[in-house]
mmCIF file with all atom_site columns, C-alpha atoms in Angstrom:
data_model
loop_
_atom_site.group_PDB
_atom_site.id
_atom_site.type_symbol
_atom_site.label_atom_id
_atom_site.label_alt_id
_atom_site.label_comp_id
_atom_site.label_asym_id
_atom_site.label_entity_id
_atom_site.label_seq_id
_atom_site.pdbx_PDB_ins_code
_atom_site.Cartn_x
_atom_site.Cartn_y
_atom_site.Cartn_z
_atom_site.occupancy
_atom_site.B_iso_or_equiv
_atom_site.pdbx_formal_charge
_atom_site.auth_seq_id
_atom_site.auth_comp_id
_atom_site.auth_asym_id
_atom_site.auth_atom_id
_atom_site.pdbx_PDB_model_num
ATOM 1   C CA . LYS A 1 1   ? -8.103  -9.494  12.470  1.00 0.00 ? 374 LYS A CA 1
ATOM 2   C CA . GLN A 1 2   ? -6.078  -6.397  12.717  1.00 0.00 ? 375 GLN A CA 1
ATOM 3   C CA . GLU A 1 3   ? -7.896  -3.257  11.211  1.00 0.00 ? 376 GLU A CA 1
ATOM 4   C CA . VAL A 1 4   ? -7.051  0.041   10.255  1.00 0.00 ? 377 VAL A CA 1
ATOM 5   C CA . THR A 1 5   ? -9.464  2.721   10.361  1.00 0.00 ? 378 THR A CA 1
ATOM 6   C CA . GLN A 1 6   ? -9.482  6.262   8.942   1.00 0.00 ? 379 GLN A CA 1
ATOM 7   C CA . ILE A 1 7   ? -11.858 9.140   9.322   1.00 0.00 ? 380 ILE A CA 1
ATOM 8   C CA . PRO A 1 8   ? -13.204 11.152  7.793   1.00 0.00 ? 381 PRO A CA 1
ATOM 9   C CA . ALA A 1 9   ? -13.537 9.464   4.542   1.00 0.00 ? 382 ALA A CA 1
ATOM 10  C CA . ALA A 1 10  ? -13.556 12.363  2.677   1.00 0.00 ? 383 ALA A CA 1
ATOM 11  C CA . LEU A 1 11  ? -12.920 16.170  3.724   1.00 0.00 ? 384 LEU A CA 1
ATOM 12  C CA . SER A 1 12  ? -13.128 19.477  2.000   1.00 0.00 ? 385 SER A CA 1
ATOM 13  C CA . VAL A 1 13  ? -11.304 22.486  2.843   1.00 0.00 ? 386 VAL A CA 1
ATOM 14  C CA . PRO A 1 14  ? -10.162 26.037  1.578   1.00 0.00 ? 387 PRO A CA 1
ATOM 15  C CA . GLU A 1 15  ? -6.737  26.631  0.612   1.00 0.00 ? 388 GLU A CA 1
ATOM 16  C CA . GLY A 1 16  ? -4.452  27.833  3.489   1.00 0.00 ? 389 GLY A CA 1
ATOM 17  C CA . GLU A 1 17  ? -6.205  25.798  6.388   1.00 0.00 ? 390 GLU A CA 1
ATOM 18  C CA . ASN A 1 18  ? -4.566  23.899  8.547   1.00 0.00 ? 391 ASN A CA 1
ATOM 19  C CA . LEU A 1 19  ? -5.955  20.155  8.978   1.00 0.00 ? 392 LEU A CA 1
ATOM 20  C CA . VAL A 1 20  ? -5.652  17.090  10.843  1.00 0.00 ? 393 VAL A CA 1
ATOM 21  C CA . LEU A 1 21  ? -6.062  13.328  9.196   1.00 0.00 ? 394 LEU A CA 1
ATOM 22  C CA . ASN A 1 22  ? -6.984  10.584  11.779  1.00 0.00 ? 395 ASN A CA 1
ATOM 23  C CA . CYS A 1 23  ? -6.141  7.020   11.840  1.00 0.00 ? 396 CYS A CA 1
ATOM 24  C CA . SER A 1 24  ? -6.971  4.276   14.474  1.00 0.00 ? 397 SER A CA 1
ATOM 25  C CA . PHE A 1 25  ? -5.291  0.759   14.567  1.00 0.00 ? 398 PHE A CA 1
ATOM 26  C CA . THR A 1 26  ? -6.102  -2.469  16.639  1.00 0.00 ? 399 THR A CA 1
ATOM 27  C CA . ASP A 1 27  ? -2.531  -4.209  16.579  1.00 0.00 ? 400 ASP A CA 1
ATOM 28  C CA . SER A 1 28  ? -1.149  -3.613  19.981  1.00 0.00 ? 401 SER A CA 1
ATOM 29  C CA . ALA A 1 29  ? 2.078   -5.090  18.761  1.00 0.00 ? 402 ALA A CA 1
ATOM 30  C CA . ILE A 1 30  ? 2.450   -2.498  16.389  1.00 0.00 ? 403 ILE A CA 1
ATOM 31  C CA . TYR A 1 31  ? 6.014   -2.045  14.825  1.00 0.00 ? 404 TYR A CA 1
ATOM 32  C CA . ASN A 1 32  ? 5.746   0.972   12.664  1.00 0.00 ? 405 ASN A CA 1
ATOM 33  C CA . LEU A 1 33  ? 2.851   3.337   11.101  1.00 0.00 ? 406 LEU A CA 1
ATOM 34  C CA . GLN A 1 34  ? 3.488   4.606   7.442   1.00 0.00 ? 407 GLN A CA 1
ATOM 35  C CA . TRP A 1 35  ? 1.368   7.306   5.818   1.00 0.00 ? 408 TRP A CA 1
ATOM 36  C CA . PHE A 1 36  ? 0.879   6.904   2.256   1.00 0.00 ? 409 PHE A CA 1
ATOM 37  C CA . ARG A 1 37  ? -0.448  9.631   -0.569  1.00 0.00 ? 410 ARG A CA 1
ATOM 38  C CA . GLN A 1 38  ? -2.012  8.367   -3.758  1.00 0.00 ? 411 GLN A CA 1
ATOM 39  C CA . ASP A 1 39  ? -3.114  10.494  -6.453  1.00 0.00 ? 412 ASP A CA 1
ATOM 40  C CA . PRO A 1 40  ? -6.036  9.211   -8.992  1.00 0.00 ? 413 PRO A CA 1
ATOM 41  C CA . GLY A 1 41  ? -4.720  6.092   -11.134 1.00 0.00 ? 414 GLY A CA 1
ATOM 42  C CA . LYS A 1 42  ? -1.401  6.393   -9.643  1.00 0.00 ? 415 LYS A CA 1
ATOM 43  C CA . GLY A 1 43  ? 0.577   4.421   -7.384  1.00 0.00 ? 416 GLY A CA 1
ATOM 44  C CA . LEU A 1 44  ? 0.984   5.177   -3.590  1.00 0.00 ? 417 LEU A CA 1
ATOM 45  C CA . THR A 1 45  ? 4.074   7.551   -2.271  1.00 0.00 ? 418 THR A CA 1
ATOM 46  C CA . SER A 1 46  ? 5.406   7.133   0.926   1.00 0.00 ? 419 SER A CA 1
ATOM 47  C CA . LEU A 1 47  ? 5.134   10.617  3.087   1.00 0.00 ? 420 LEU A CA 1
ATOM 48  C CA . LEU A 1 48  ? 6.333   9.335   6.810   1.00 0.00 ? 421 LEU A CA 1
ATOM 49  C CA . LEU A 1 49  ? 7.186   6.405   8.565   1.00 0.00 ? 422 LEU A CA 1
ATOM 50  C CA . ILE A 1 50  ? 6.798   5.960   12.400  1.00 0.00 ? 423 ILE A CA 1
ATOM 51  C CA . GLN A 1 51  ? 8.443   3.539   14.179  1.00 0.00 ? 424 GLN A CA 1
ATOM 52  C CA . SER A 1 52  ? 6.851   2.092   17.499  1.00 0.00 ? 425 SER A CA 1
ATOM 53  C CA . SER A 1 53  ? 9.614   3.587   19.602  1.00 0.00 ? 426 SER A CA 1
ATOM 54  C CA . GLN A 1 54  ? 8.863   7.258   18.100  1.00 0.00 ? 427 GLN A CA 1
ATOM 55  C CA . ARG A 1 55  ? 5.947   9.746   19.120  1.00 0.00 ? 428 ARG A CA 1
ATOM 56  C CA . GLU A 1 56  ? 6.216   11.752  15.592  1.00 0.00 ? 429 GLU A CA 1
ATOM 57  C CA . GLN A 1 57  ? 7.896   12.759  12.592  1.00 0.00 ? 430 GLN A CA 1
ATOM 58  C CA . THR A 1 58  ? 8.152   15.720  10.298  1.00 0.00 ? 431 THR A CA 1
ATOM 59  C CA . SER A 1 59  ? 8.643   16.181  6.794   1.00 0.00 ? 432 SER A CA 1
ATOM 60  C CA . GLY A 1 60  ? 8.031   20.182  5.479   1.00 0.00 ? 433 GLY A CA 1
ATOM 61  C CA . ARG A 1 61  ? 4.257   20.973  6.153   1.00 0.00 ? 434 ARG A CA 1
ATOM 62  C CA . LEU A 1 62  ? 3.482   17.348  7.273   1.00 0.00 ? 435 LEU A CA 1
ATOM 63  C CA . ASN A 1 63  ? 3.702   15.919  10.894  1.00 0.00 ? 436 ASN A CA 1
ATOM 64  C CA . ALA A 1 64  ? 2.500   12.795  11.943  1.00 0.00 ? 437 ALA A CA 1
ATOM 65  C CA . SER A 1 65  ? 2.284   11.498  15.431  1.00 0.00 ? 438 SER A CA 1
ATOM 66  C CA . LEU A 1 66  ? 1.758   8.029   16.768  1.00 0.00 ? 439 LEU A CA 1
ATOM 67  C CA . ASP A 1 67  ? 0.018   7.090   20.249  1.00 0.00 ? 440 ASP A CA 1
ATOM 68  C CA . LYS A 1 68  ? 0.085   3.186   20.509  1.00 0.00 ? 441 LYS A CA 1
ATOM 69  C CA . SER A 1 69  ? -1.252  3.331   23.898  1.00 0.00 ? 442 SER A CA 1
ATOM 70  C CA . SER A 1 70  ? -4.474  4.841   22.459  1.00 0.00 ? 443 SER A CA 1
ATOM 71  C CA . GLY A 1 71  ? -4.050  3.020   18.963  1.00 0.00 ? 444 GLY A CA 1
ATOM 72  C CA . ARG A 1 72  ? -4.111  6.417   17.172  1.00 0.00 ? 445 ARG A CA 1
ATOM 73  C CA . SER A 1 73  ? -2.138  8.512   14.627  1.00 0.00 ? 446 SER A CA 1
ATOM 74  C CA . THR A 1 74  ? -2.937  11.824  13.220  1.00 0.00 ? 447 THR A CA 1
ATOM 75  C CA . LEU A 1 75  ? -1.616  13.303  9.983   1.00 0.00 ? 448 LEU A CA 1
ATOM 76  C CA . TYR A 1 76  ? -1.268  17.031  10.166  1.00 0.00 ? 449 TYR A CA 1
ATOM 77  C CA . ILE A 1 77  ? -1.154  19.197  7.311   1.00 0.00 ? 450 ILE A CA 1
ATOM 78  C CA . ALA A 1 78  ? -0.030  22.830  7.856   1.00 0.00 ? 451 ALA A CA 1
ATOM 79  C CA . ALA A 1 79  ? -1.021  25.783  5.300   1.00 0.00 ? 452 ALA A CA 1
ATOM 80  C CA . SER A 1 80  ? -2.731  23.519  2.890   1.00 0.00 ? 453 SER A CA 1
ATOM 81  C CA . GLN A 1 81  ? -2.673  23.883  -1.138  1.00 0.00 ? 454 GLN A CA 1
ATOM 82  C CA . PRO A 1 82  ? -4.610  22.610  -3.752  1.00 0.00 ? 455 PRO A CA 1
ATOM 83  C CA . GLY A 1 83  ? -1.751  20.247  -4.519  1.00 0.00 ? 456 GLY A CA 1
ATOM 84  C CA . ASP A 1 84  ? -2.306  18.441  -1.606  1.00 0.00 ? 457 ASP A CA 1
ATOM 85  C CA . SER A 1 85  ? -5.572  17.212  -2.975  1.00 0.00 ? 458 SER A CA 1
ATOM 86  C CA . ALA A 1 86  ? -5.474  13.426  -2.798  1.00 0.00 ? 459 ALA A CA 1
ATOM 87  C CA . THR A 1 87  ? -6.071  10.360  -1.016  1.00 0.00 ? 460 THR A CA 1
ATOM 88  C CA . TYR A 1 88  ? -4.184  9.821   2.440   1.00 0.00 ? 461 TYR A CA 1
ATOM 89  C CA . LEU A 1 89  ? -3.845  6.081   3.577   1.00 0.00 ? 462 LEU A CA 1
ATOM 90  C CA . CYS A 1 90  ? -2.142  4.976   6.862   1.00 0.00 ? 463 CYS A CA 1
ATOM 91  C CA . ALA A 1 91  ? -0.883  1.575   7.383   1.00 0.00 ? 464 ALA A CA 1
ATOM 92  C CA . SER A 1 92  ? -0.030  -0.288  10.653  1.00 0.00 ? 465 SER A CA 1
ATOM 93  C CA . GLY A 1 93  ? 3.070   -2.375  10.393  1.00 0.00 ? 466 GLY A CA 1
ATOM 94  C CA . SER A 1 94  ? 3.163   -5.670  12.354  1.00 0.00 ? 467 SER A CA 1
ATOM 95  C CA . SER A 1 95  ? 6.336   -6.992  13.688  1.00 0.00 ? 468 SER A CA 1
ATOM 96  C CA . ASN A 1 96  ? 4.639   -10.385 14.331  1.00 0.00 ? 469 ASN A CA 1
ATOM 97  C CA . THR A 1 97  ? 3.526   -11.173 10.504  1.00 0.00 ? 470 THR A CA 1
ATOM 98  C CA . GLY A 1 98  ? 5.787   -8.178  8.567   1.00 0.00 ? 471 GLY A CA 1
ATOM 99  C CA . LYS A 1 99  ? 2.411   -6.889  7.025   1.00 0.00 ? 472 LYS A CA 1
ATOM 100 C CA . LEU A 1 100 ? 1.155   -3.511  6.263   1.00 0.00 ? 473 LEU A CA 1
ATOM 101 C CA . ILE A 1 101 ? -2.396  -3.187  7.284   1.00 0.00 ? 474 ILE A CA 1
ATOM 102 C CA . PHE A 1 102 ? -3.879  -0.416  5.324   1.00 0.00 ? 475 PHE A CA 1
ATOM 103 C CA . GLY A 1 103 ? -6.692  1.852   6.280   1.00 0.00 ? 476 GLY A CA 1
ATOM 104 C CA . GLN A 1 104 ? -9.632  2.768   3.525   1.00 0.00 ? 477 GLN A CA 1
ATOM 105 C CA . GLY A 1 105 ? -8.083  6.240   2.950   1.00 0.00 ? 478 GLY A CA 1
ATOM 106 C CA . THR A 1 106 ? -9.348  9.616   3.482   1.00 0.00 ? 479 THR A CA 1
ATOM 107 C CA . THR A 1 107 ? -9.972  11.634  0.228   1.00 0.00 ? 480 THR A CA 1
ATOM 108 C CA . LEU A 1 108 ? -8.908  15.262  0.487   1.00 0.00 ? 481 LEU A CA 1
ATOM 109 C CA . GLN A 1 109 ? -9.667  18.037  -1.397  1.00 0.00 ? 482 GLN A CA 1
ATOM 110 C CA . VAL A 1 110 ? -8.421  21.751  -1.152  1.00 0.00 ? 483 VAL A CA 1
ATOM 111 C CA . LYS A 1 111 ? -10.028 24.415  -2.952  1.00 0.00 ? 484 LYS A CA 1
ATOM 112 C CA . PRO A 1 112 ? -8.298  27.113  -3.997  1.00 0.00 ? 485 PRO A CA 1
ATOM 113 C CA . ASP B 2 1   ? 17.374  4.678   -8.696  1.00 0.00 ? 660 ASP B CA 1
ATOM 114 C CA . ALA B 2 2   ? 13.741  4.268   -10.924 1.00 0.00 ? 661 ALA B CA 1
ATOM 115 C CA . GLY B 2 3   ? 12.129  3.021   -8.098  1.00 0.00 ? 662 GLY B CA 1
ATOM 116 C CA . VAL B 2 4   ? 9.797   -0.115  -8.579  1.00 0.00 ? 663 VAL B CA 1
ATOM 117 C CA . ILE B 2 5   ? 9.210   -1.024  -11.799 1.00 0.00 ? 664 ILE B CA 1
ATOM 118 C CA . GLN B 2 6   ? 5.897   -2.930  -12.905 1.00 0.00 ? 665 GLN B CA 1
ATOM 119 C CA . SER B 2 7   ? 4.727   -4.074  -16.070 1.00 0.00 ? 666 SER B CA 1
ATOM 120 C CA . PRO B 2 8   ? 2.377   -3.994  -17.839 1.00 0.00 ? 667 PRO B CA 1
ATOM 121 C CA . ARG B 2 9   ? 0.747   -0.794  -16.899 1.00 0.00 ? 668 ARG B CA 1
ATOM 122 C CA . HIS B 2 10  ? -2.485  -1.735  -18.367 1.00 0.00 ? 669 HIS B CA 1
ATOM 123 C CA . GLU B 2 11  ? -3.950  -5.470  -19.185 1.00 0.00 ? 670 GLU B CA 1
ATOM 124 C CA . VAL B 2 12  ? -7.159  -6.137  -20.716 1.00 0.00 ? 671 VAL B CA 1
ATOM 125 C CA . THR B 2 13  ? -7.798  -9.632  -21.157 1.00 0.00 ? 672 THR B CA 1
ATOM 126 C CA . GLU B 2 14  ? -10.945 -12.395 -21.491 1.00 0.00 ? 673 GLU B CA 1
ATOM 127 C CA . MET B 2 15  ? -11.783 -14.479 -18.761 1.00 0.00 ? 674 MET B CA 1
ATOM 128 C CA . GLY B 2 16  ? -10.075 -17.872 -18.533 1.00 0.00 ? 675 GLY B CA 1
ATOM 129 C CA . GLN B 2 17  ? -6.510  -16.342 -19.879 1.00 0.00 ? 676 GLN B CA 1
ATOM 130 C CA . GLU B 2 18  ? -3.560  -16.460 -18.193 1.00 0.00 ? 677 GLU B CA 1
ATOM 131 C CA . VAL B 2 19  ? -2.223  -13.297 -17.008 1.00 0.00 ? 678 VAL B CA 1
ATOM 132 C CA . THR B 2 20  ? 1.146   -12.733 -15.700 1.00 0.00 ? 679 THR B CA 1
ATOM 133 C CA . LEU B 2 21  ? 2.044   -9.408  -14.113 1.00 0.00 ? 680 LEU B CA 1
ATOM 134 C CA . ARG B 2 22  ? 5.739   -8.217  -13.427 1.00 0.00 ? 681 ARG B CA 1
ATOM 135 C CA . CYS B 2 23  ? 7.901   -6.297  -10.811 1.00 0.00 ? 682 CYS B CA 1
ATOM 136 C CA . LYS B 2 24  ? 11.290  -5.477  -10.506 1.00 0.00 ? 683 LYS B CA 1
ATOM 137 C CA . PRO B 2 25  ? 11.975  -3.861  -7.282  1.00 0.00 ? 684 PRO B CA 1
ATOM 138 C CA . ILE B 2 26  ? 14.270  -1.306  -5.925  1.00 0.00 ? 685 ILE B CA 1
ATOM 139 C CA . SER B 2 27  ? 17.785  -2.451  -6.041  1.00 0.00 ? 686 SER B CA 1
ATOM 140 C CA . GLY B 2 28  ? 19.275  -3.676  -2.572  1.00 0.00 ? 687 GLY B CA 1
ATOM 141 C CA . HIS B 2 29  ? 15.848  -4.132  -1.233  1.00 0.00 ? 688 HIS B CA 1
ATOM 142 C CA . ASN B 2 30  ? 15.559  -7.563  0.301   1.00 0.00 ? 689 ASN B CA 1
ATOM 143 C CA . SER B 2 31  ? 11.622  -7.617  0.859   1.00 0.00 ? 690 SER B CA 1
ATOM 144 C CA . LEU B 2 32  ? 8.943   -7.604  -2.076  1.00 0.00 ? 691 LEU B CA 1
ATOM 145 C CA . PHE B 2 33  ? 5.269   -7.164  -1.622  1.00 0.00 ? 692 PHE B CA 1
ATOM 146 C CA . TRP B 2 34  ? 2.179   -7.899  -3.941  1.00 0.00 ? 693 TRP B CA 1
ATOM 147 C CA . TYR B 2 35  ? -1.077  -5.820  -3.075  1.00 0.00 ? 694 TYR B CA 1
ATOM 148 C CA . ARG B 2 36  ? -4.130  -5.706  -4.751  1.00 0.00 ? 695 ARG B CA 1
ATOM 149 C CA . GLN B 2 37  ? -6.586  -2.734  -4.723  1.00 0.00 ? 696 GLN B CA 1
ATOM 150 C CA . THR B 2 38  ? -10.274 -2.484  -5.182  1.00 0.00 ? 697 THR B CA 1
ATOM 151 C CA . MET B 2 39  ? -12.764 0.213   -4.535  1.00 0.00 ? 698 MET B CA 1
ATOM 152 C CA . MET B 2 40  ? -14.808 -2.581  -2.591  1.00 0.00 ? 699 MET B CA 1
ATOM 153 C CA . ARG B 2 41  ? -11.676 -3.981  -0.339  1.00 0.00 ? 700 ARG B CA 1
ATOM 154 C CA . GLY B 2 42  ? -9.199  -1.126  -0.467  1.00 0.00 ? 701 GLY B CA 1
ATOM 155 C CA . LEU B 2 43  ? -5.449  -2.274  -0.512  1.00 0.00 ? 702 LEU B CA 1
ATOM 156 C CA . GLU B 2 44  ? -5.219  -5.704  0.527   1.00 0.00 ? 703 GLU B CA 1
ATOM 157 C CA . LEU B 2 45  ? -1.567  -7.745  0.904   1.00 0.00 ? 704 LEU B CA 1
ATOM 158 C CA . LEU B 2 46  ? -1.556  -10.921 -1.406  1.00 0.00 ? 705 LEU B CA 1
ATOM 159 C CA . ILE B 2 47  ? 1.809   -12.142 -0.608  1.00 0.00 ? 706 ILE B CA 1
ATOM 160 C CA . TYR B 2 48  ? 5.271   -10.949 0.435   1.00 0.00 ? 707 TYR B CA 1
ATOM 161 C CA . PHE B 2 49  ? 8.919   -12.312 -0.196  1.00 0.00 ? 708 PHE B CA 1
ATOM 162 C CA . ASN B 2 50  ? 12.057  -12.005 2.135   1.00 0.00 ? 709 ASN B CA 1
ATOM 163 C CA . ASN B 2 51  ? 15.364  -12.660 0.416   1.00 0.00 ? 710 ASN B CA 1
ATOM 164 C CA . ASN B 2 52  ? 13.613  -14.516 -2.264  1.00 0.00 ? 711 ASN B CA 1
ATOM 165 C CA . VAL B 2 53  ? 11.625  -16.478 -0.121  1.00 0.00 ? 712 VAL B CA 1
ATOM 166 C CA . PRO B 2 54  ? 7.770   -16.212 0.397   1.00 0.00 ? 713 PRO B CA 1
ATOM 167 C CA . ILE B 2 55  ? 7.133   -15.606 3.956   1.00 0.00 ? 714 ILE B CA 1
ATOM 168 C CA . ASP B 2 56  ? 3.105   -15.337 4.032   1.00 0.00 ? 715 ASP B CA 1
ATOM 169 C CA . ASP B 2 57  ? 1.128   -16.174 1.194   1.00 0.00 ? 716 ASP B CA 1
ATOM 170 C CA . SER B 2 58  ? -2.212  -15.974 3.237   1.00 0.00 ? 717 SER B CA 1
ATOM 171 C CA . GLY B 2 59  ? -3.697  -13.260 1.005   1.00 0.00 ? 718 GLY B CA 1
ATOM 172 C CA . MET B 2 60  ? -3.810  -14.824 -2.258  1.00 0.00 ? 719 MET B CA 1
ATOM 173 C CA . PRO B 2 61  ? -7.417  -15.316 -2.566  1.00 0.00 ? 720 PRO B CA 1
ATOM 174 C CA . GLU B 2 62  ? -7.232  -18.977 -4.236  1.00 0.00 ? 721 GLU B CA 1
ATOM 175 C CA . ASP B 2 63  ? -5.212  -21.243 -6.061  1.00 0.00 ? 722 ASP B CA 1
ATOM 176 C CA . ARG B 2 64  ? -5.768  -19.545 -9.485  1.00 0.00 ? 723 ARG B CA 1
ATOM 177 C CA . PHE B 2 65  ? -3.218  -17.176 -8.021  1.00 0.00 ? 724 PHE B CA 1
ATOM 178 C CA . SER B 2 66  ? 0.743   -17.779 -7.776  1.00 0.00 ? 725 SER B CA 1
ATOM 179 C CA . ALA B 2 67  ? 3.805   -15.651 -7.154  1.00 0.00 ? 726 ALA B CA 1
ATOM 180 C CA . LYS B 2 68  ? 7.359   -16.321 -7.917  1.00 0.00 ? 727 LYS B CA 1
ATOM 181 C CA . MET B 2 69  ? 10.463  -14.489 -6.896  1.00 0.00 ? 728 MET B CA 1
ATOM 182 C CA . PRO B 2 70  ? 13.510  -16.227 -9.042  1.00 0.00 ? 729 PRO B CA 1
ATOM 183 C CA . ASN B 2 71  ? 16.097  -13.552 -7.791  1.00 0.00 ? 730 ASN B CA 1
ATOM 184 C CA . ALA B 2 72  ? 16.569  -10.407 -5.793  1.00 0.00 ? 731 ALA B CA 1
ATOM 185 C CA . SER B 2 73  ? 15.528  -8.199  -9.047  1.00 0.00 ? 732 SER B CA 1
ATOM 186 C CA . PHE B 2 74  ? 12.431  -10.122 -10.606 1.00 0.00 ? 733 PHE B CA 1
ATOM 187 C CA . SER B 2 75  ? 9.185   -10.929 -9.161  1.00 0.00 ? 734 SER B CA 1
ATOM 188 C CA . THR B 2 76  ? 5.944   -12.513 -11.266 1.00 0.00 ? 735 THR B CA 1
ATOM 189 C CA . LEU B 2 77  ? 2.278   -12.621 -10.213 1.00 0.00 ? 736 LEU B CA 1
ATOM 190 C CA . LYS B 2 78  ? 0.219   -15.013 -12.334 1.00 0.00 ? 737 LYS B CA 1
ATOM 191 C CA . ILE B 2 79  ? -3.348  -15.882 -12.291 1.00 0.00 ? 738 ILE B CA 1
ATOM 192 C CA . GLN B 2 80  ? -4.626  -18.450 -14.276 1.00 0.00 ? 739 GLN B CA 1
ATOM 193 C CA . PRO B 2 81  ? -7.409  -18.774 -15.267 1.00 0.00 ? 740 PRO B CA 1
ATOM 194 C CA . SER B 2 82  ? -8.444  -15.198 -14.740 1.00 0.00 ? 741 SER B CA 1
ATOM 195 C CA . GLU B 2 83  ? -11.916 -14.231 -14.086 1.00 0.00 ? 742 GLU B CA 1
ATOM 196 C CA . PRO B 2 84  ? -13.884 -10.785 -14.174 1.00 0.00 ? 743 PRO B CA 1
ATOM 197 C CA . ARG B 2 85  ? -13.762 -10.718 -10.397 1.00 0.00 ? 744 ARG B CA 1
ATOM 198 C CA . ASP B 2 86  ? -10.009 -10.361 -10.664 1.00 0.00 ? 745 ASP B CA 1
ATOM 199 C CA . SER B 2 87  ? -10.413 -7.101  -12.267 1.00 0.00 ? 746 SER B CA 1
ATOM 200 C CA . ALA B 2 88  ? -8.514  -4.722  -10.009 1.00 0.00 ? 747 ALA B CA 1
ATOM 201 C CA . VAL B 2 89  ? -5.132  -2.874  -9.749  1.00 0.00 ? 748 VAL B CA 1
ATOM 202 C CA . TYR B 2 90  ? -2.140  -4.630  -8.716  1.00 0.00 ? 749 TYR B CA 1
ATOM 203 C CA . PHE B 2 91  ? 0.595   -2.877  -6.779  1.00 0.00 ? 750 PHE B CA 1
ATOM 204 C CA . CYS B 2 92  ? 4.007   -4.205  -6.142  1.00 0.00 ? 751 CYS B CA 1
ATOM 205 C CA . ALA B 2 93  ? 6.275   -3.105  -3.475  1.00 0.00 ? 752 ALA B CA 1
ATOM 206 C CA . SER B 2 94  ? 9.775   -3.248  -1.888  1.00 0.00 ? 753 SER B CA 1
ATOM 207 C CA . SER B 2 95  ? 11.312  -2.500  1.098   1.00 0.00 ? 754 SER B CA 1
ATOM 208 C CA . GLY B 2 96  ? 15.028  -3.049  2.732   1.00 0.00 ? 755 GLY B CA 1
ATOM 209 C CA . LEU B 2 97  ? 16.557  -4.010  6.038   1.00 0.00 ? 756 LEU B CA 1
ATOM 210 C CA . GLY B 2 98  ? 14.803  -6.871  6.541   1.00 0.00 ? 757 GLY B CA 1
ATOM 211 C CA . LEU B 2 99  ? 11.218  -7.816  7.471   1.00 0.00 ? 758 LEU B CA 1
ATOM 212 C CA . ALA B 2 100 ? 8.109   -5.406  6.419   1.00 0.00 ? 759 ALA B CA 1
ATOM 213 C CA . GLY B 2 101 ? 7.495   -4.270  9.898   1.00 0.00 ? 760 GLY B CA 1
ATOM 214 C CA . GLY B 2 102 ? 10.781  -2.394  10.383  1.00 0.00 ? 761 GLY B CA 1
ATOM 215 C CA . SER B 2 103 ? 11.204  -0.629  7.047   1.00 0.00 ? 762 SER B CA 1
ATOM 216 C CA . GLU B 2 104 ? 9.476   1.807   4.721   1.00 0.00 ? 763 GLU B CA 1
ATOM 217 C CA . GLN B 2 105 ? 7.760   0.615   1.698   1.00 0.00 ? 764 GLN B CA 1
ATOM 218 C CA . PHE B 2 106 ? 7.992   1.819   -1.547  1.00 0.00 ? 765 PHE B CA 1
ATOM 219 C CA . PHE B 2 107 ? 5.224   1.236   -4.375  1.00 0.00 ? 766 PHE B CA 1
ATOM 220 C CA . GLY B 2 108 ? 5.268   0.905   -8.131  1.00 0.00 ? 767 GLY B CA 1
ATOM 221 C CA . PRO B 2 109 ? 2.966   2.566   -10.391 1.00 0.00 ? 768 PRO B CA 1
ATOM 222 C CA . GLY B 2 110 ? 0.566   -0.824  -10.367 1.00 0.00 ? 769 GLY B CA 1
ATOM 223 C CA . THR B 2 111 ? -0.553  -2.597  -13.231 1.00 0.00 ? 770 THR B CA 1
ATOM 224 C CA . ARG B 2 112 ? -4.718  -2.123  -13.815 1.00 0.00 ? 771 ARG B CA 1
ATOM 225 C CA . LEU B 2 113 ? -5.952  -5.422  -15.093 1.00 0.00 ? 772 LEU B CA 1
ATOM 226 C CA . THR B 2 114 ? -9.431  -5.593  -16.466 1.00 0.00 ? 773 THR B CA 1
ATOM 227 C CA . VAL B 2 115 ? -10.811 -9.306  -17.278 1.00 0.00 ? 774 VAL B CA 1
ATOM 228 C CA . LEU B 2 116 ? -14.069 -9.449  -19.481 1.00 0.00 ? 775 LEU B CA 1
#
């Protein structure tokens, strides 16, 4: 059974700090990895998609990396803001089954 | 584009009743997914369709759950009869360019189901 693990489960940082969220996956045939943001009571918003052939993707203050050999991905958030407070989920996409397997998420709180 | 549209946004029903959740994917997308999210189990894929055909329904918990996609712009997830343990947020997502493994998924706002 493929699994995705996110550490830490919760994180609280002061505004302006740079931070890294971690994601590890067991699927050796990963096709892509997707990072999402979920605000309380809301749906998921796609942040970044990294194909297996890529090593990183950037969007504004966000940078996601992918290391297939170690089964890890990181989401780097630069100069964090209170508006970044949300739950961040990573999901591995499999070419074999077409499924996305989600981690349990990291809940981030950025304090002003 | 309006994004993925789900209805209703909230549903409260009594145990034993039939529940039907609806989803309209993003126009042009050919893959559609139904997920369930609970505190205990997180996000779980229930079923997904490619070109209106069910590809994998191994996540459907039991026979009380069924899903259909009669055309490219509409899908339903039905629970009959509903049970309190079915209470969760149900998300629909869609993606383009073939199987899910290759392309970005976009999620709807979800339907919060409460079964009393």
